[in-house]
Short mmCIF file of C-alpha atoms (C1' of nucleotides) in Angstrom, two decimals:
data_model
loop_
_atom_site.label_atom_id
_atom_site.label_comp_id
_atom_site.label_asym_id
_atom_site.label_seq_id
_atom_site.Cartn_x
_atom_site.Cartn_y
_atom_site.Cartn_z
CA MET A 1438 18.50 -12.12 6.34
CA ARG A 1439 17.77 -14.87 9.06
CA LEU A 1440 13.93 -15.03 8.63
CA SER A 1441 14.14 -16.09 12.88
CA ARG A 1442 16.18 -12.54 13.11
CA TYR A 1443 13.56 -10.21 10.34
CA PHE A 1444 10.30 -8.67 11.76
CA LEU A 1445 7.77 -9.63 9.33
CA PRO A 1446 4.35 -9.86 11.20
CA LEU A 1447 2.46 -11.86 8.94
CA LEU A 1448 -1.52 -12.34 9.46
CA LYS A 1449 -3.21 -15.50 7.85
CA GLU A 1450 -6.36 -14.07 7.51
CA ASN A 1451 -7.35 -11.30 5.48
CA PRO A 1452 -7.45 -8.39 7.78
CA ALA A 1453 -11.36 -7.12 7.61
CA GLU A 1454 -11.16 -2.95 6.52
CA ALA A 1455 -8.50 -4.66 3.30
CA GLN A 1456 -11.11 -4.94 0.77
CA ILE A 1457 -8.37 -5.02 -2.58
CA ILE A 1458 -5.98 -7.25 -3.43
CA SER A 1459 -3.02 -5.43 -2.53
CA HIS A 1460 -4.71 -3.57 0.55
CA ARG A 1461 -5.12 -7.04 1.65
CA LEU A 1462 -2.22 -9.15 0.85
CA MET A 1463 0.49 -5.70 2.02
CA LEU A 1464 -1.24 -6.05 5.73
CA ARG A 1465 -1.20 -9.70 5.39
CA SER A 1466 2.66 -9.68 4.99
CA GLY A 1467 3.87 -7.19 6.53
CA MET A 1468 4.43 -4.74 4.72
CA ILE A 1469 1.99 -1.72 6.28
CA LYS A 1470 0.42 -1.21 9.37
CA GLN A 1471 -2.35 1.13 9.34
CA SER A 1472 -1.89 4.42 11.92
CA SER A 1473 -5.30 5.94 11.31
CA SER A 1474 -7.34 6.90 7.89
CA GLY A 1475 -4.86 6.37 4.99
CA ILE A 1476 -1.85 6.41 6.39
CA TYR A 1477 0.55 4.10 7.17
CA SER A 1478 3.60 2.53 9.03
CA TRP A 1479 6.37 0.84 7.01
CA LEU A 1480 7.30 -1.89 8.54
CA PRO A 1481 10.30 -3.31 7.54
CA MET A 1482 9.18 -5.19 4.26
CA GLY A 1483 7.14 -2.09 2.62
CA PHE A 1484 10.09 -0.29 3.28
CA LYS A 1485 12.49 -2.19 1.43
CA VAL A 1486 10.50 -2.28 -1.84
CA LEU A 1487 9.48 1.62 -1.16
CA LYS A 1488 12.88 1.88 -1.10
CA LYS A 1489 13.72 -0.54 -4.17
CA ILE A 1490 10.91 1.29 -5.77
CA GLU A 1491 12.68 4.76 -5.18
CA ASN A 1492 16.36 4.36 -5.98
CA ILE A 1493 15.03 3.00 -9.94
CA VAL A 1494 12.70 6.76 -9.89
CA HIS A 1495 15.96 8.44 -9.21
CA GLN A 1496 18.24 6.99 -11.59
CA GLU A 1497 16.39 7.18 -14.08
CA GLN A 1498 15.41 11.00 -13.48
CA LYS A 1499 18.60 10.94 -13.02
CA LEU A 1500 19.70 9.49 -16.72
CA ALA A 1501 16.93 12.51 -18.07
CA GLY A 1502 19.61 14.61 -16.87
CA HIS A 1503 17.18 16.08 -14.22
CA ILE A 1504 18.43 17.42 -10.57
CA PRO A 1505 18.25 14.90 -7.26
CA MET A 1506 16.72 18.13 -3.60
CA LEU A 1507 14.43 17.72 -1.40
CA MET A 1508 11.92 20.33 -0.42
CA PRO A 1509 10.66 19.88 3.01
CA THR A 1510 7.02 18.44 3.95
CA LEU A 1511 6.14 22.06 5.71
CA GLN A 1512 5.56 24.82 3.96
CA SER A 1513 4.76 28.74 5.00
CA ALA A 1514 1.24 29.48 3.47
CA GLU A 1515 2.52 33.84 2.12
CA LEU A 1516 3.53 31.11 -1.16
CA TRP A 1517 0.33 29.26 -1.49
CA LYS A 1518 -1.91 33.05 -1.41
CA GLU A 1519 0.83 34.48 -4.08
CA SER A 1520 0.19 31.93 -6.42
CA GLY A 1521 -3.63 32.06 -5.24
CA ARG A 1522 -3.58 27.72 -5.04
CA TYR A 1523 -4.30 28.53 -1.15
CA GLU A 1524 -8.21 29.35 -1.91
CA ASP A 1525 -8.73 27.12 -4.34
CA TYR A 1526 -6.91 23.76 -3.57
CA GLY A 1527 -9.71 23.99 -0.92
CA GLU A 1528 -10.31 21.02 2.05
CA GLU A 1529 -7.47 18.74 0.26
CA MET A 1530 -4.86 20.47 1.77
CA LEU A 1531 -4.07 20.46 5.46
CA ARG A 1532 -3.98 23.32 7.25
CA ILE A 1533 -1.44 24.05 10.08
CA LYS A 1534 -1.00 26.87 12.69
CA ASP A 1535 2.62 27.37 14.75
CA ARG A 1536 3.22 28.76 17.92
CA HIS A 1537 2.69 32.36 16.30
CA SER A 1538 -0.67 31.71 14.57
CA ARG A 1539 1.56 32.11 11.33
CA ASP A 1540 0.00 29.67 9.10
CA LEU A 1541 1.24 26.65 7.68
CA LEU A 1542 0.37 23.44 4.94
CA TYR A 1543 1.25 20.29 4.90
CA GLY A 1544 2.42 19.97 0.96
CA PRO A 1545 0.33 18.11 -1.23
CA THR A 1546 2.75 19.24 -4.28
CA ASN A 1547 5.47 21.42 -4.56
CA GLU A 1548 4.96 24.60 -7.49
CA GLU A 1549 5.85 27.26 -5.73
CA LEU A 1550 7.82 26.33 -3.16
CA ILE A 1551 9.67 25.78 -6.33
CA THR A 1552 9.36 29.17 -8.65
CA ASP A 1553 9.56 30.48 -5.36
CA ILE A 1554 13.05 29.02 -5.59
CA PHE A 1555 13.88 29.52 -8.84
CA ARG A 1556 12.78 33.03 -9.37
CA SER A 1557 15.33 33.07 -5.69
CA HIS A 1558 18.73 31.96 -8.04
CA VAL A 1559 17.88 32.30 -11.53
CA ASN A 1560 18.29 35.44 -13.42
CA SER A 1561 18.87 34.56 -17.00
CA TYR A 1562 18.36 32.48 -20.19
CA ARG A 1563 21.29 30.92 -19.82
CA ASP A 1564 20.37 29.29 -16.67
CA LEU A 1565 17.64 27.26 -18.98
CA PRO A 1566 17.06 24.59 -18.93
CA LEU A 1567 16.46 22.95 -16.01
CA THR A 1568 14.32 20.39 -14.84
CA LEU A 1569 14.42 19.93 -10.57
CA TYR A 1570 12.52 17.60 -8.76
CA HIS A 1571 12.81 15.63 -4.99
CA ILE A 1572 11.04 12.41 -3.91
CA GLN A 1573 8.62 13.64 -0.54
CA TRP A 1574 5.85 12.71 1.84
CA LYS A 1575 2.95 14.38 0.40
CA PHE A 1576 0.03 14.83 2.24
CA ARG A 1577 -3.82 15.56 0.92
CA ASP A 1578 -5.97 15.10 3.18
CA GLU A 1579 -8.86 12.67 0.83
CA ARG A 1580 -12.36 12.85 1.39
CA ARG A 1581 -12.65 8.73 1.51
CA PRO A 1582 -9.36 7.63 1.83
CA ARG A 1583 -8.98 4.00 0.27
CA PHE A 1584 -7.34 0.69 -1.03
CA GLY A 1585 -4.40 0.98 1.29
CA VAL A 1586 -0.88 2.80 -0.15
CA MET A 1587 -3.65 3.41 -3.26
CA ARG A 1588 -6.07 6.02 -2.05
CA GLY A 1589 -3.75 7.65 0.75
CA ARG A 1590 -3.50 10.85 2.47
CA GLU A 1591 -0.17 11.39 3.03
CA PHE A 1592 1.82 9.54 0.20
CA TYR A 1593 5.08 9.28 -0.95
CA MET A 1594 5.51 10.62 -4.66
CA LYS A 1595 8.46 11.88 -6.68
CA ASP A 1596 7.74 15.13 -8.54
CA GLY A 1597 9.75 17.10 -10.57
CA TYR A 1598 9.20 21.07 -12.61
CA ASN A 1599 11.06 21.80 -14.83
CA PHE A 1600 11.96 25.63 -16.43
CA ASP A 1601 12.16 26.43 -19.90
CA VAL A 1602 12.62 29.69 -22.31
CA ASP A 1603 9.81 28.60 -23.94
CA LYS A 1604 6.96 26.26 -24.51
CA ASP A 1605 9.22 24.20 -27.22
CA ASN A 1606 11.88 23.64 -24.93
CA ALA A 1607 9.25 23.03 -22.42
CA LEU A 1608 7.66 19.92 -24.34
CA HIS A 1609 10.94 18.64 -24.65
CA SER A 1610 10.56 18.30 -21.17
CA TYR A 1611 7.64 17.08 -21.45
CA ASN A 1612 9.07 14.79 -23.73
CA ARG A 1613 11.61 14.04 -22.30
CA HIS A 1614 9.02 12.79 -18.20
CA LEU A 1615 6.99 11.04 -20.83
CA ILE A 1616 10.32 8.74 -21.83
CA SER A 1617 12.42 8.40 -18.45
CA TYR A 1618 8.46 7.19 -17.17
CA LEU A 1619 8.36 4.83 -19.53
CA ARG A 1620 11.44 3.75 -18.52
CA THR A 1621 10.98 2.97 -14.82
CA TYR A 1622 7.15 0.88 -15.09
CA GLU A 1623 8.60 -0.69 -17.41
CA ARG A 1624 11.76 -1.69 -15.39
CA LEU A 1625 8.91 -2.05 -12.52
CA GLY A 1626 7.68 -5.10 -14.39
CA LEU A 1627 4.55 -2.58 -15.46
CA LYS A 1628 2.54 -2.38 -18.37
CA ALA A 1629 1.74 2.21 -18.65
CA ILE A 1630 0.75 3.04 -20.90
CA PRO A 1631 0.35 7.12 -21.40
CA MET A 1632 -3.13 8.88 -22.54
CA ARG A 1633 -4.36 12.07 -22.62
CA ALA A 1634 -5.76 13.74 -19.29
CA ASP A 1635 -7.57 16.67 -17.68
CA THR A 1636 -5.13 19.07 -15.66
CA GLY A 1637 -7.18 19.15 -12.67
CA PRO A 1638 -6.17 22.39 -10.25
CA ILE A 1639 -2.90 21.76 -11.70
CA GLY A 1640 -3.31 24.20 -15.02
CA GLY A 1641 -1.99 24.07 -17.81
CA ASP A 1642 -2.90 23.38 -21.77
CA TYR A 1643 -1.21 19.66 -22.38
CA SER A 1644 -1.00 16.74 -19.88
CA HIS A 1645 -0.95 12.58 -19.66
CA GLU A 1646 -1.48 10.16 -16.95
CA PHE A 1647 0.23 7.17 -17.58
CA LEU A 1648 -2.08 3.73 -16.14
CA VAL A 1649 -1.46 0.92 -15.52
CA LEU A 1650 -4.29 -2.21 -16.46
CA ALA A 1651 -5.46 -3.55 -13.24
CA GLU A 1652 -9.21 -4.82 -12.65
CA THR A 1653 -9.14 -2.99 -9.65
CA GLY A 1654 -8.10 0.14 -10.80
CA GLU A 1655 -10.57 3.80 -10.08
CA SER A 1656 -10.01 4.47 -13.59
CA GLU A 1657 -12.24 3.32 -16.94
CA VAL A 1658 -9.60 3.13 -19.78
CA PHE A 1659 -9.87 2.75 -23.42
CA PHE A 1660 -7.20 2.42 -26.03
CA ASP A 1661 -6.07 0.81 -28.94
CA LYS A 1662 -4.90 -2.28 -28.41
CA SER A 1663 -1.23 -1.87 -30.31
CA ILE A 1664 -0.35 0.13 -27.59
CA LEU A 1665 0.00 -3.11 -25.91
CA ASN A 1666 2.93 -3.55 -28.43
CA LEU A 1667 4.99 -0.66 -27.65
CA SER A 1668 8.44 -1.05 -25.07
CA LEU A 1669 11.18 1.44 -25.27
CA GLY A 1670 12.75 -2.58 -23.69
CA ASP A 1671 16.95 -1.23 -24.64
CA ARG A 1672 17.05 0.89 -27.11
CA GLN A 1673 18.79 4.05 -26.25
CA VAL A 1674 17.61 7.49 -25.53
CA ASP A 1675 19.30 10.46 -26.10
CA PHE A 1676 17.47 12.70 -23.57
CA GLU A 1677 19.18 16.23 -25.00
CA ASN A 1678 18.07 15.30 -28.62
CA LYS A 1679 14.58 16.76 -29.36
CA ASP A 1680 13.50 15.15 -32.42
CA GLN A 1681 14.56 11.86 -30.87
CA CYS A 1682 12.12 12.34 -28.07
CA GLN A 1683 9.92 13.99 -30.39
CA GLU A 1684 10.24 10.59 -32.21
CA ILE A 1685 9.25 8.42 -29.36
CA PHE A 1686 6.49 10.94 -27.50
CA ASN A 1687 4.71 10.75 -31.33
CA GLU A 1688 5.34 6.22 -31.33
CA TRP A 1689 3.33 6.31 -27.37
CA THR A 1690 0.66 8.81 -27.55
CA SER A 1691 -0.36 8.47 -31.21
CA PRO A 1692 -2.24 5.99 -30.26
CA TYR A 1693 -6.09 6.28 -29.20
CA ALA A 1694 -5.46 6.14 -25.36
CA ARG A 1695 -8.10 7.75 -22.79
CA THR A 1696 -9.45 7.84 -18.97
CA ASP A 1697 -13.47 8.43 -19.25
CA GLU A 1698 -11.99 12.23 -18.41
CA THR A 1699 -11.41 12.63 -21.85
CA HIS A 1700 -12.75 9.40 -23.23
CA ASP A 1701 -14.87 10.65 -26.22
CA ASN A 1702 -16.66 7.65 -28.24
CA ALA A 1703 -16.91 8.83 -31.38
CA SER A 1704 -13.34 10.43 -32.23
CA PHE A 1705 -12.61 6.24 -30.48
CA ASP A 1706 -14.93 4.62 -33.28
CA LYS A 1707 -13.17 7.19 -36.26
CA MET A 1708 -9.56 6.09 -35.02
CA VAL A 1709 -9.37 2.34 -33.72
CA PRO A 1710 -10.18 -0.39 -35.29
CA LYS A 1711 -13.38 -2.48 -33.60
CA ASP A 1712 -11.69 -5.07 -32.95
CA GLN A 1713 -8.97 -2.44 -31.44
CA GLN A 1714 -10.04 -0.89 -29.51
CA ILE A 1715 -10.04 -2.04 -25.67
CA THR A 1716 -12.34 -0.74 -22.37
CA SER A 1717 -10.71 -2.23 -18.89
CA ARG A 1718 -10.13 -0.22 -16.21
CA ALA A 1719 -7.00 0.68 -14.70
CA ILE A 1720 -4.66 2.50 -11.75
CA GLU A 1721 -3.33 5.92 -12.06
CA VAL A 1722 0.85 5.48 -11.63
CA GLY A 1723 1.75 8.85 -13.06
CA GLN A 1724 0.60 12.26 -14.71
CA ILE A 1725 2.90 14.80 -16.04
CA PHE A 1726 1.90 18.42 -17.18
CA TYR A 1727 3.32 21.79 -19.47
CA PHE A 1728 1.61 24.45 -17.63
CA GLY A 1729 3.34 27.30 -19.08
CA THR A 1730 4.05 30.29 -17.29
CA LYS A 1731 0.91 30.10 -15.23
CA TYR A 1732 3.22 30.73 -11.87
CA SER A 1733 6.30 31.96 -12.82
CA GLU A 1734 3.31 35.63 -14.06
CA ALA A 1735 1.27 34.58 -10.73
CA MET A 1736 5.22 34.73 -8.93
CA GLY A 1737 7.38 36.60 -11.49
CA ALA A 1738 9.28 33.72 -11.84
CA ASN A 1739 11.54 35.90 -15.23
CA VAL A 1740 14.51 35.66 -16.84
CA ASN A 1741 16.33 37.81 -19.05
CA ASN A 1742 16.46 36.92 -22.03
CA SER A 1743 19.46 37.16 -24.96
CA GLU A 1744 17.17 40.31 -25.53
CA GLY A 1745 17.59 41.70 -22.67
CA VAL A 1746 14.28 41.50 -21.59
CA LYS A 1747 12.65 40.16 -18.92
CA ILE A 1748 10.10 37.25 -20.07
CA PRO A 1749 8.34 34.72 -18.00
CA VAL A 1750 9.98 30.69 -17.17
CA HIS A 1751 7.40 28.44 -19.50
CA MET A 1752 7.31 25.77 -16.47
CA GLY A 1753 6.00 21.65 -16.91
CA SER A 1754 5.89 18.93 -13.47
CA HIS A 1755 5.80 15.48 -13.25
CA GLY A 1756 5.06 13.64 -10.95
CA ILE A 1757 5.04 9.62 -9.65
CA GLY A 1758 3.30 8.33 -6.70
CA VAL A 1759 5.92 6.03 -5.48
CA SER A 1760 4.07 4.95 -2.53
CA ARG A 1761 1.17 4.03 -4.93
CA LEU A 1762 3.60 1.65 -7.12
CA LEU A 1763 3.56 -0.93 -4.39
CA GLY A 1764 -0.29 -1.04 -5.09
CA ALA A 1765 -0.09 -1.36 -8.60
CA ILE A 1766 2.89 -3.39 -9.03
CA ILE A 1767 1.07 -5.65 -6.85
CA GLU A 1768 -2.51 -5.21 -8.59
CA ALA A 1769 -1.07 -6.95 -11.39
CA SER A 1770 1.65 -9.19 -9.92
CA HIS A 1771 0.17 -11.31 -7.71
CA ASP A 1772 -1.47 -15.41 -7.73
CA ASP A 1773 -3.66 -17.08 -5.15
CA LYS A 1774 -0.92 -17.61 -2.64
CA GLY A 1775 0.57 -14.00 -2.67
CA ILE A 1776 3.01 -10.99 -4.27
CA ILE A 1777 4.88 -12.01 -7.37
CA TRP A 1778 7.47 -9.87 -7.34
CA PRO A 1779 9.31 -8.50 -9.97
CA GLU A 1780 13.11 -9.59 -9.93
CA ASN A 1781 13.91 -5.06 -10.05
CA VAL A 1782 11.66 -4.53 -6.99
CA THR A 1783 11.44 -7.35 -4.64
CA PRO A 1784 12.96 -7.25 -0.89
CA PHE A 1785 14.71 -10.50 -1.40
CA GLN A 1786 16.17 -11.51 -4.12
CA VAL A 1787 15.99 -15.17 -2.98
CA GLY A 1788 14.74 -17.25 -0.84
CA ILE A 1789 16.07 -20.42 0.87
CA ILE A 1790 13.80 -23.25 2.91
CA ASN A 1791 15.65 -25.21 5.00
CA LEU A 1792 12.76 -27.58 5.08
CA LYS A 1793 14.61 -29.60 8.55
CA GLN A 1794 16.08 -26.71 11.17
CA GLY A 1795 18.30 -28.74 13.30
CA ASP A 1796 19.23 -31.49 11.37
CA GLU A 1797 23.01 -30.85 10.62
CA GLU A 1798 24.16 -31.14 7.42
CA THR A 1799 20.47 -29.79 5.83
CA ASP A 1800 22.04 -26.98 8.32
CA ASN A 1801 25.18 -26.70 6.77
CA VAL A 1802 24.54 -26.33 3.51
CA CYS A 1803 21.33 -23.94 3.86
CA SER A 1804 23.92 -21.56 5.71
CA SER A 1805 26.48 -21.92 3.64
CA ILE A 1806 25.01 -20.96 0.36
CA TYR A 1807 22.70 -17.79 2.88
CA LYS A 1808 26.58 -16.41 3.42
CA THR A 1809 28.10 -17.06 -0.17
CA PHE A 1810 24.50 -14.00 -1.27
CA SER A 1811 25.27 -12.24 2.00
CA ASP A 1812 29.03 -12.49 -0.06
CA PHE A 1813 27.46 -11.09 -3.18
CA GLY A 1814 25.53 -8.25 -1.73
CA TYR A 1815 22.06 -10.40 -1.72
CA ASP A 1816 19.62 -9.99 -0.31
CA CYS A 1817 18.50 -13.21 0.85
CA LEU A 1818 16.25 -14.65 3.27
CA TYR A 1819 16.25 -18.17 4.96
CA ASP A 1820 13.96 -19.98 6.92
CA ASP A 1821 15.74 -20.79 9.54
CA THR A 1822 12.86 -21.22 11.03
CA ASN A 1823 11.07 -23.85 13.26
CA GLU A 1824 8.22 -24.31 11.17
CA ARG A 1825 7.02 -26.97 9.14
CA ALA A 1826 7.68 -27.52 5.81
CA GLY A 1827 4.19 -26.15 4.10
CA SER A 1828 3.61 -23.28 6.47
CA LYS A 1829 7.43 -22.51 4.83
CA PHE A 1830 6.38 -21.99 1.40
CA ALA A 1831 3.59 -20.87 2.07
CA THR A 1832 5.41 -18.06 3.61
CA MET A 1833 7.58 -17.81 0.89
CA ASP A 1834 4.97 -17.96 -1.76
CA LEU A 1835 2.43 -15.03 0.31
CA ILE A 1836 4.97 -12.24 0.47
CA GLY A 1837 6.29 -12.47 -3.09
CA ILE A 1838 10.57 -13.25 -3.45
CA PRO A 1839 11.06 -14.49 -7.00
CA TRP A 1840 13.47 -17.38 -7.09
CA ARG A 1841 13.28 -19.85 -4.00
CA ILE A 1842 15.92 -21.65 -2.48
CA THR A 1843 14.54 -25.39 -0.82
CA VAL A 1844 17.21 -27.84 1.32
CA GLY A 1845 15.68 -31.00 2.41
CA PRO A 1846 17.51 -34.06 3.51
CA ARG A 1847 16.38 -36.26 0.90
CA GLY A 1848 18.19 -33.37 -1.80
CA VAL A 1849 21.27 -32.84 0.50
CA LYS A 1850 21.88 -36.19 0.48
CA ASN A 1851 22.30 -36.51 -3.24
CA GLY A 1852 24.35 -32.70 -3.82
CA VAL A 1853 21.05 -31.70 -4.41
CA VAL A 1854 18.64 -28.01 -3.91
CA GLU A 1855 15.68 -27.59 -5.48
CA VAL A 1856 15.22 -24.20 -7.46
CA THR A 1857 12.23 -23.22 -7.86
CA SER A 1858 10.68 -19.61 -9.58
CA ARG A 1859 7.89 -18.11 -7.87
CA LYS A 1860 6.33 -17.44 -11.09
CA SER A 1861 5.77 -20.63 -12.96
CA GLY A 1862 6.01 -23.22 -10.15
CA GLU A 1863 8.58 -24.55 -12.33
CA SER A 1864 11.56 -26.72 -10.46
CA ILE A 1865 15.07 -28.43 -11.22
CA GLU A 1866 17.54 -29.86 -9.21
CA LEU A 1867 20.66 -28.39 -8.38
CA SER A 1868 23.45 -28.48 -7.19
CA PRO A 1869 24.95 -25.77 -4.30
CA GLU A 1870 26.81 -23.67 -6.28
CA LEU A 1871 25.36 -24.38 -9.96
CA ALA A 1872 21.54 -22.99 -8.11
CA ILE A 1873 24.00 -19.73 -6.36
CA ARG A 1874 25.20 -19.11 -10.02
CA LYS A 1875 21.56 -19.54 -11.77
CA ILE A 1876 19.77 -17.37 -9.96
CA THR A 1877 22.86 -14.47 -9.53
CA GLU A 1878 22.73 -14.98 -13.61
CA ILE A 1879 18.51 -14.43 -13.79
CA TYR A 1880 18.32 -11.18 -11.50
CA GLU A 1881 22.68 -9.84 -13.90
CA GLN A 1882 19.83 -9.73 -16.70
CA ALA A 1883 17.29 -8.72 -15.13
CA ASP A 1884 18.42 -4.96 -14.51
"C1'" C B 1230 -19.06 16.43 2.23
"C1'" G B 1231 -24.29 12.72 1.09
"C1'" G B 1232 -26.00 7.65 2.32
"C1'" G B 1233 -25.31 2.40 4.04
"C1'" C B 1234 -22.55 -0.45 7.58
"C1'" U B 1235 -19.68 -1.33 12.43
"C1'" A B 1236 -16.16 -2.04 16.51
"C1'" U B 1237 -16.34 -7.95 21.58
"C1'" A B 1238 -8.53 -11.18 23.11
"C1'" G B 1239 -2.29 -9.80 17.93
"C1'" C B 1240 -6.45 -11.92 13.40
"C1'" G B 1241 -11.24 -13.54 12.03
"C1'" C B 1242 -15.95 -13.77 13.82
"C1'" A B 1243 -20.47 -16.00 16.91
"C1'" G B 1244 -22.90 -13.73 21.60
"C1'" U B 1245 -26.96 -8.37 21.14
"C1'" U B 1246 -33.98 -10.44 19.33
"C1'" U B 1247 -35.46 -12.05 25.15
"C1'" G B 1248 -30.40 -7.66 29.88
"C1'" G B 1249 -27.44 -12.52 34.05
"C1'" U B 1250 -20.50 -15.77 36.08
"C1'" A B 1251 -17.06 -13.14 28.24
"C1'" G B 1252 -17.37 -17.82 24.02
"C1'" C B 1253 -14.79 -20.04 19.44
"C1'" G B 1254 -11.70 -20.73 15.46
"C1'" C B 1255 -6.35 -19.44 13.29
"C1'" G B 1256 -2.17 -17.03 16.02
"C1'" U B 1257 1.24 -16.77 20.73
"C1'" U B 1258 4.00 -19.63 25.04
"C1'" C B 1259 5.47 -24.26 27.80
"C1'" G B 1260 5.97 -30.20 27.00
"C1'" U B 1261 5.62 -34.15 23.92
"C1'" C B 1262 5.63 -37.25 19.25
"C1'" U B 1263 6.39 -35.08 13.68
"C1'" G B 1264 8.37 -33.40 9.50
"C1'" G B 1265 8.42 -31.80 1.23
"C1'" G B 1266 2.90 -27.53 1.09
"C1'" G B 1267 -0.21 -23.88 6.30
"C1'" G B 1268 0.42 -30.89 11.00
"C1'" A B 1269 -1.18 -33.74 16.10
"C1'" C B 1270 -1.47 -34.79 21.36
"C1'" G B 1271 -1.61 -31.76 25.98
"C1'" A B 1272 -1.18 -27.44 29.21
"C1'" A B 1273 -1.23 -22.15 29.83
"C1'" A B 1274 -0.99 -16.85 28.66
"C1'" G B 1275 -4.30 -12.89 26.76
"C1'" G B 1276 -10.47 -8.64 27.10
"C1'" U B 1277 -11.67 -2.03 30.90
"C1'" C B 1278 -16.48 -5.83 25.14
"C1'" G B 1279 -14.53 1.49 21.17
"C1'" U B 1280 -15.28 6.14 24.28
"C1'" G B 1281 -18.82 9.17 27.97
"C1'" G B 1282 -22.96 9.39 29.90
"C1'" G B 1283 -28.32 7.16 30.74
"C1'" U B 1284 -32.20 3.21 32.17
"C1'" U B 1285 -32.27 -1.11 35.98
"C1'" C B 1286 -31.05 -4.97 42.18
"C1'" A B 1287 -28.35 -6.40 37.52
"C1'" A B 1288 -25.67 -3.79 30.89
"C1'" A B 1289 -20.87 -6.58 25.80
"C1'" U B 1290 -26.91 -6.81 25.07
"C1'" C B 1291 -31.60 -1.51 26.70
"C1'" C B 1292 -31.55 4.74 25.20
"C1'" C B 1293 -29.12 9.07 23.98
"C1'" G B 1294 -23.94 11.91 22.77
"C1'" C B 1295 -18.66 11.52 20.87
"C1'" U B 1296 -14.99 8.80 18.69
"C1'" A B 1297 -12.84 5.33 14.52
"C1'" G B 1298 -12.58 2.51 10.54
"C1'" C B 1299 -14.92 -0.24 6.27
"C1'" C B 1300 -18.00 0.11 1.52
"C1'" C B 1301 -21.15 2.76 -2.23
"C1'" G B 1302 -21.36 7.66 -4.22
"C1'" A B 1303 -19.16 12.62 -5.92
"C1'" C B 1304 -13.05 14.82 -6.30
"C1'" C B 1305 -8.20 12.98 -6.61
"C1'" A B 1306 -0.34 10.93 -7.46
#
RNA sequence: CGGGCUAUAGCGCAGUUUGGUAGCGCGUUCGUCUGGGGGACGAAAGGUCGUGGGUUCAAAUCCCGCUAGCCCGACCA
């Protein structure tokens, strides 16, 4: 993309309404525009990142054996009356009437809808286990939306639902989700810690939240420092293998890690030596639940077991806040100049700065690098505007592209361009060919 | 939903106390000079002062209502 042809409405100053860093940077870098309280338009660059994150979430879900689908945003109130949550959910649920005065609602979550789909089509234990998921817009009419996309009213969420024949199998699904989430966060460049959690309005017996450490987080968390050393890396995971999944689950959940909701000082002191205890702020980026037969009994989602007896299925639900992740990633990865995108989610893999637009040789080198990247299928942002150098650098730093190629007449005379890492700020001079090769090698390793 | 605050040009703000021709910085447009970390000079465009009513010869300014937004708290992916 040539910057002169793109739509990237940057702000030089911080908008007054934005208080936290990710919100400011998202507004300043032209990723989002607030449309009303807690509701945002996703401008081209924000949309690009959102789709990248969504794509990674899809890949990891499918890898874990979960099946993608799509349910509507508007749901009939009938199903919610059946589960009893139409009344329970309260003011957070946006209720709508259609022209026939039928009660509709903008879905805050999908347990009822998915259970209805399940009971209509699945009757036998032979069809289990089954995990369905979708990534869809949700609406929760928050009392106080804030922090930009971190606590919007409309938000984009992956939510998945598992159906299993018994508790043992359902807990395997639970473990599978935990692992697939850990993998997802790692690919997004985030350190997310699973913490034992309350179950809230979803209900149920088991729940873990995933928290990313950040000063601006809404939750206070307490954990054993050793958990920070855990990593899945390129470990081979067989999601069908119950024992292996259980082992990984144990590895990640046995060290003490709780949010302020479930924290208990006595256990903390008992389980974790003082010098290993960490207290911090964190952002919740996902949650998994096992709630047994809560919905299947209320809504009659039964299957025949091997003896021909109807039994309610065991279920769980699992969510990742996809739009919130943008905020969380920025909170975890920025400096005073702007965003620093992890390679896997960056809107553009590489940025080209032309230091002297209009200089024939410099223009030619830029165009040729740009064309090569485009031919390789890379998203490359070429700043071909007439801005001065300082302004172009500031823009690239603000929007956070991880790798930058700087082309100026001085270097071009010597046959070199400059490759700069956004993260370290370090630059090296290379020929254009080697510069391209270096960057493509980095991205080949990154994924 | 309780408490606090704000609303004036695309963004950031002054002007409101004490009513009297709507201002500044950044950005935008045009021109010239520039050209390796948010350049300089010159010119220009851009505002029903959130909204409805009231007081007044006169309202951004005073009074009343409404709306929107932000912050703190209680709730949440």
